[in-house]
């Protein structure tokens, strides 16, 4: 991975309406490699809509999504994945009754002789990937349904990275996890930033946001209120900004 952070993604004047509801009102945002960016805001602020636009699930009404210098009016899910944008949702989209290697390659299994799934390659590549990412799992043959929440999160991350993930988006990554599982997941996310990936986290947990993120983007009523260095803001200031009790930081 690169040793200096680089601009990977630019969002310019993205707007999205649902009938008379303005979900996004001209959002601008820059996302860099080797950095963890937190997006925070109250319920209904537009965070989920923005992430769905990046993942190709929703098409913006206007604006540009610029990935490594190439501008797009909208993305579809396969296009977003091919560009390196991977989203790890709360449900993780894993199959509990299948083993870890199968889940990592789910939908893109390598073939032998053009017909048969190459299970050996899946296992070997998965083991190498988990070692590279420093993700601890009990066995590559373990069923995903038998894993802890933190281990499942690790499998979802490996799956995202395996198919070209350059930007990893985490939606409430530790929701419904215990203290130990949350710590393991946060450690994994922090290591991804150090390894050179661009990382976005969506979280209501400001303690986690301040422990992970280098920058914080605050969204209120479909607009970016401010994007600041974590070192330059306090949790109370963040709460004031996303609730409308304060103006932009200067």
Short mmCIF file of C-alpha atoms in Angstrom, two decimals:
data_model
loop_
_atom_site.label_atom_id
_atom_site.label_comp_id
_atom_site.label_asym_id
_atom_site.label_seq_id
_atom_site.Cartn_x
_atom_site.Cartn_y
_atom_site.Cartn_z
CA UNK A 1 0.00 0.00 0.00
CA UNK A 2 1.07 3.65 -0.45
CA UNK A 3 2.83 5.45 2.39
CA UNK A 4 1.18 8.87 1.88
CA UNK A 5 -2.51 9.64 1.84
CA UNK A 6 -3.95 10.38 -1.60
CA UNK A 7 -7.26 11.77 -2.77
CA UNK A 8 -9.39 8.78 -3.79
CA UNK A 9 -12.96 10.05 -3.94
CA UNK A 10 -14.62 13.43 -4.43
CA UNK A 11 -18.32 14.10 -4.00
CA UNK A 12 -19.48 17.30 -5.64
CA UNK A 13 -22.89 18.94 -5.21
CA UNK A 14 -24.76 15.63 -4.78
CA UNK A 15 -28.51 16.10 -4.47
CA UNK A 16 -31.26 13.54 -3.90
CA UNK A 17 -34.97 14.08 -3.38
CA UNK A 18 -37.66 11.59 -2.39
CA UNK A 19 -40.82 13.36 -3.50
CA UNK A 20 -40.92 16.60 -1.55
CA UNK A 21 -38.23 15.44 0.89
CA UNK A 22 -34.75 16.80 0.18
CA UNK A 23 -32.51 14.00 1.49
CA UNK A 24 -29.25 15.47 0.13
CA UNK A 25 -28.91 19.18 -0.62
CA UNK A 26 -25.66 19.64 -2.49
CA UNK A 27 -23.17 17.53 -0.54
CA UNK A 28 -19.42 18.04 -1.09
CA UNK A 29 -16.84 15.70 0.43
CA UNK A 30 -13.26 14.50 -0.16
CA UNK A 31 -12.09 11.02 0.87
CA UNK A 32 -8.41 10.07 1.15
CA UNK A 33 -6.48 6.81 1.36
CA UNK A 34 -4.63 6.08 4.61
CA UNK A 35 -7.32 7.93 6.49
CA UNK A 36 -10.46 7.12 8.46
CA UNK A 37 -13.27 9.60 7.86
CA UNK A 38 -16.29 9.54 10.15
CA UNK A 39 -19.68 10.76 8.91
CA UNK A 40 -21.98 11.73 11.75
CA UNK A 41 -25.43 13.20 11.96
CA UNK A 42 -28.81 12.78 13.58
CA UNK A 43 -31.37 10.28 12.29
CA UNK A 44 -32.67 11.45 8.91
CA UNK A 45 -29.68 13.72 8.29
CA UNK A 46 -28.85 12.02 4.96
CA UNK A 47 -25.98 9.74 5.96
CA UNK A 48 -27.57 6.53 4.67
CA UNK A 49 -28.69 8.19 1.43
CA UNK A 50 -25.16 9.41 0.77
CA UNK A 51 -23.65 5.99 1.41
CA UNK A 52 -26.23 4.29 -0.83
CA UNK A 53 -25.31 6.70 -3.63
CA UNK A 54 -21.64 5.77 -3.25
CA UNK A 55 -22.50 2.05 -3.19
CA UNK A 56 -24.59 2.39 -6.36
CA UNK A 57 -27.84 1.48 -4.64
CA UNK A 58 -29.38 4.92 -5.22
CA UNK A 59 -28.86 7.27 -8.16
CA UNK A 60 -28.34 10.95 -7.25
CA UNK A 61 -30.62 13.47 -8.93
CA UNK A 62 -27.61 15.66 -9.74
CA UNK A 63 -23.96 16.16 -8.90
CA UNK A 64 -20.79 14.18 -9.53
CA UNK A 65 -19.04 11.23 -7.92
CA UNK A 66 -15.35 11.43 -8.85
CA UNK A 67 -13.28 8.28 -8.27
CA UNK A 68 -9.53 8.60 -8.83
CA UNK A 69 -10.12 11.51 -11.20
CA UNK A 70 -12.92 9.90 -13.24
CA UNK A 71 -16.32 11.62 -12.89
CA UNK A 72 -19.65 9.78 -12.81
CA UNK A 73 -23.23 11.04 -12.62
CA UNK A 74 -24.22 7.83 -10.84
CA UNK A 75 -22.92 4.35 -10.09
CA UNK A 76 -24.50 0.90 -10.07
CA UNK A 77 -23.51 -1.69 -7.43
CA UNK A 78 -21.19 -3.67 -9.72
CA UNK A 79 -19.59 -0.49 -11.04
CA UNK A 80 -18.99 0.79 -7.50
CA UNK A 81 -17.37 -2.51 -6.54
CA UNK A 82 -15.21 -2.54 -9.67
CA UNK A 83 -14.02 0.98 -8.79
CA UNK A 84 -13.01 -0.25 -5.36
CA UNK A 85 -15.93 1.03 -3.27
CA UNK A 86 -17.12 -1.65 -0.84
CA UNK A 87 -19.78 -1.22 1.86
CA UNK A 88 -19.90 -3.40 4.97
CA UNK A 89 -23.49 -3.16 6.21
CA UNK A 90 -24.74 -4.05 9.67
CA UNK A 91 -26.11 -7.42 8.48
CA UNK A 92 -22.72 -8.12 6.77
CA UNK A 93 -24.42 -10.04 3.88
CA UNK A 94 -22.79 -13.35 4.83
CA UNK A 95 -24.16 -16.91 4.57
CA UNK A 96 -24.09 -18.49 8.02
CA UNK A 97 -24.27 -22.10 6.80
CA UNK A 98 -21.21 -21.81 4.54
CA UNK A 99 -17.54 -21.78 5.52
CA UNK A 100 -15.28 -18.73 5.63
CA UNK A 101 -13.51 -19.29 2.29
CA UNK A 102 -16.82 -19.79 0.50
CA UNK A 103 -18.16 -16.52 1.94
CA UNK A 104 -15.05 -14.59 0.88
CA UNK A 105 -15.54 -15.70 -2.75
CA UNK A 106 -19.35 -15.72 -2.69
CA UNK A 107 -20.65 -14.92 -6.18
CA UNK A 108 -17.16 -14.81 -7.72
CA UNK A 109 -15.89 -18.34 -7.21
CA UNK A 110 -12.77 -19.31 -9.25
CA UNK A 111 -13.30 -22.14 -11.69
CA UNK A 112 -11.08 -25.07 -12.63
CA UNK A 113 -11.26 -26.30 -16.23
CA UNK A 114 -13.97 -23.69 -16.76
CA UNK A 115 -16.63 -25.77 -15.00
CA UNK A 116 -15.67 -26.79 -11.46
CA UNK A 117 -15.31 -24.48 -8.46
CA UNK A 118 -11.66 -24.41 -7.43
CA UNK A 119 -12.07 -24.88 -3.68
CA UNK A 120 -8.34 -25.33 -3.14
CA UNK A 121 -7.60 -21.90 -4.62
CA UNK A 122 -10.38 -20.35 -2.55
CA UNK A 123 -8.88 -21.76 0.64
CA UNK A 124 -5.29 -20.81 -0.22
CA UNK A 125 -6.17 -17.27 -1.31
CA UNK A 126 -8.40 -16.74 1.71
CA UNK A 127 -5.70 -17.87 4.14
CA UNK A 128 -3.17 -15.52 2.50
CA UNK A 129 -5.67 -12.63 2.63
CA UNK A 130 -6.45 -13.09 6.32
CA UNK A 131 -2.73 -13.25 7.08
CA UNK A 132 -2.08 -10.08 5.08
CA UNK A 133 -4.89 -8.23 6.87
CA UNK A 134 -3.86 -9.68 10.25
CA UNK A 135 -7.40 -10.92 10.88
CA UNK A 136 -7.62 -13.81 13.34
CA UNK A 137 -10.06 -16.61 12.57
CA UNK A 138 -10.36 -20.07 14.19
CA UNK A 139 -10.18 -22.03 10.91
CA UNK A 140 -10.73 -21.24 7.26
CA UNK A 141 -13.20 -24.15 7.22
CA UNK A 142 -15.31 -22.81 10.11
CA UNK A 143 -18.93 -22.00 9.36
CA UNK A 144 -19.62 -18.27 9.49
CA UNK A 145 -22.61 -18.88 11.75
CA UNK A 146 -20.24 -20.22 14.41
CA UNK A 147 -18.09 -17.08 14.50
CA UNK A 148 -18.22 -14.17 16.94
CA UNK A 149 -19.49 -10.79 15.78
CA UNK A 150 -15.95 -9.46 15.49
CA UNK A 151 -14.81 -12.47 13.46
CA UNK A 152 -17.81 -12.14 11.16
CA UNK A 153 -16.92 -8.49 10.62
CA UNK A 154 -13.41 -9.65 9.66
CA UNK A 155 -14.82 -12.05 7.07
CA UNK A 156 -16.98 -9.27 5.60
CA UNK A 157 -13.92 -7.01 5.36
CA UNK A 158 -11.83 -9.73 3.69
CA UNK A 159 -14.65 -10.32 1.19
CA UNK A 160 -14.81 -6.59 0.40
CA UNK A 161 -11.06 -6.26 -0.07
CA UNK A 162 -10.68 -9.46 -2.10
CA UNK A 163 -12.54 -7.93 -5.02
CA UNK A 164 -10.59 -4.72 -5.28
CA UNK A 165 -11.78 -2.82 -2.23
CA UNK A 166 -9.92 0.50 -1.96
CA UNK A 167 -12.58 2.42 -0.04
CA UNK A 168 -14.29 0.52 2.77
CA UNK A 169 -17.50 1.99 4.18
CA UNK A 170 -18.71 0.74 7.56
CA UNK A 171 -22.32 1.35 8.59
CA UNK A 172 -22.52 1.30 12.42
CA UNK A 173 -19.74 -1.33 12.56
CA UNK A 174 -20.18 -2.38 16.20
CA UNK A 175 -23.97 -2.28 16.47
CA UNK A 176 -25.24 -5.10 18.74
CA UNK A 177 -21.70 -6.25 19.57
CA UNK A 178 -20.32 -6.88 23.04
CA UNK A 179 -17.38 -4.98 24.48
CA UNK A 180 -14.72 -7.52 23.46
CA UNK A 181 -16.11 -7.97 19.94
CA UNK A 182 -16.38 -4.20 19.50
CA UNK A 183 -12.75 -3.75 20.51
CA UNK A 184 -11.62 -6.35 17.97
CA UNK A 185 -13.66 -4.72 15.20
CA UNK A 186 -12.38 -1.23 15.99
CA UNK A 187 -8.81 -2.51 16.03
CA UNK A 188 -9.36 -4.05 12.57
CA UNK A 189 -10.79 -0.81 11.17
CA UNK A 190 -7.90 1.21 12.59
CA UNK A 191 -5.38 -1.18 11.01
CA UNK A 192 -7.05 -0.81 7.60
CA UNK A 193 -6.41 2.92 7.69
CA UNK A 194 -2.76 2.33 8.59
CA UNK A 195 -2.41 -0.18 5.76
CA UNK A 196 -3.43 2.43 3.20
CA UNK A 197 -7.13 1.90 2.60
CA UNK A 198 -9.61 4.74 2.52
CA UNK A 199 -12.16 4.15 5.27
CA UNK A 200 -15.52 5.76 6.03
CA UNK A 201 -17.41 4.94 9.20
CA UNK A 202 -21.01 5.88 9.92
CA UNK A 203 -21.57 5.89 13.66
CA UNK A 204 -23.66 7.45 16.41
CA UNK A 205 -20.99 6.48 18.94
CA UNK A 206 -18.86 9.61 19.31
CA UNK A 207 -16.40 7.85 21.60
CA UNK A 208 -15.63 5.41 18.78
CA UNK A 209 -15.55 8.21 16.22
CA UNK A 210 -12.94 10.15 18.18
CA UNK A 211 -10.84 7.04 18.80
CA UNK A 212 -10.78 6.03 15.12
CA UNK A 213 -11.21 8.96 12.75
CA UNK A 214 -8.69 11.54 11.57
CA UNK A 215 -11.50 13.72 10.19
CA UNK A 216 -15.20 14.11 10.96
CA UNK A 217 -17.88 15.14 8.47
CA UNK A 218 -21.01 16.47 10.16
CA UNK A 219 -24.28 16.30 8.23
CA UNK A 220 -27.54 18.01 9.19
CA UNK A 221 -30.74 18.08 7.16
CA UNK A 222 -29.04 16.87 3.99
CA UNK A 223 -26.16 19.34 4.08
CA UNK A 224 -22.54 19.06 5.19
CA UNK A 225 -22.30 21.44 8.15
CA UNK A 226 -18.53 21.10 8.43
CA UNK A 227 -15.68 18.65 7.86
CA UNK A 228 -12.87 19.08 10.36
CA UNK A 229 -9.82 17.39 11.81
CA UNK A 230 -10.76 15.34 14.85
CA UNK A 231 -8.02 17.11 16.80
CA UNK A 232 -9.72 20.46 16.20
CA UNK A 233 -13.15 19.66 17.60
CA UNK A 234 -14.70 18.31 20.81
CA UNK A 235 -17.59 15.84 21.16
CA UNK A 236 -19.80 18.63 22.54
CA UNK A 237 -19.06 20.80 19.52
CA UNK A 238 -19.94 17.91 17.19
CA UNK A 239 -23.26 17.40 18.96
CA UNK A 240 -24.01 21.12 18.74
CA UNK A 241 -23.24 21.22 15.03
CA UNK A 242 -25.30 18.20 14.02
CA UNK A 243 -28.28 19.33 16.11
CA UNK A 244 -28.15 22.91 14.82
CA UNK A 245 -27.19 24.47 18.16
CA UNK A 246 -23.97 25.95 16.72
CA UNK A 247 -22.67 27.39 13.47
CA UNK A 248 -19.68 26.12 11.47
CA UNK A 249 -16.32 26.04 13.22
CA UNK A 250 -13.87 28.80 12.30
#
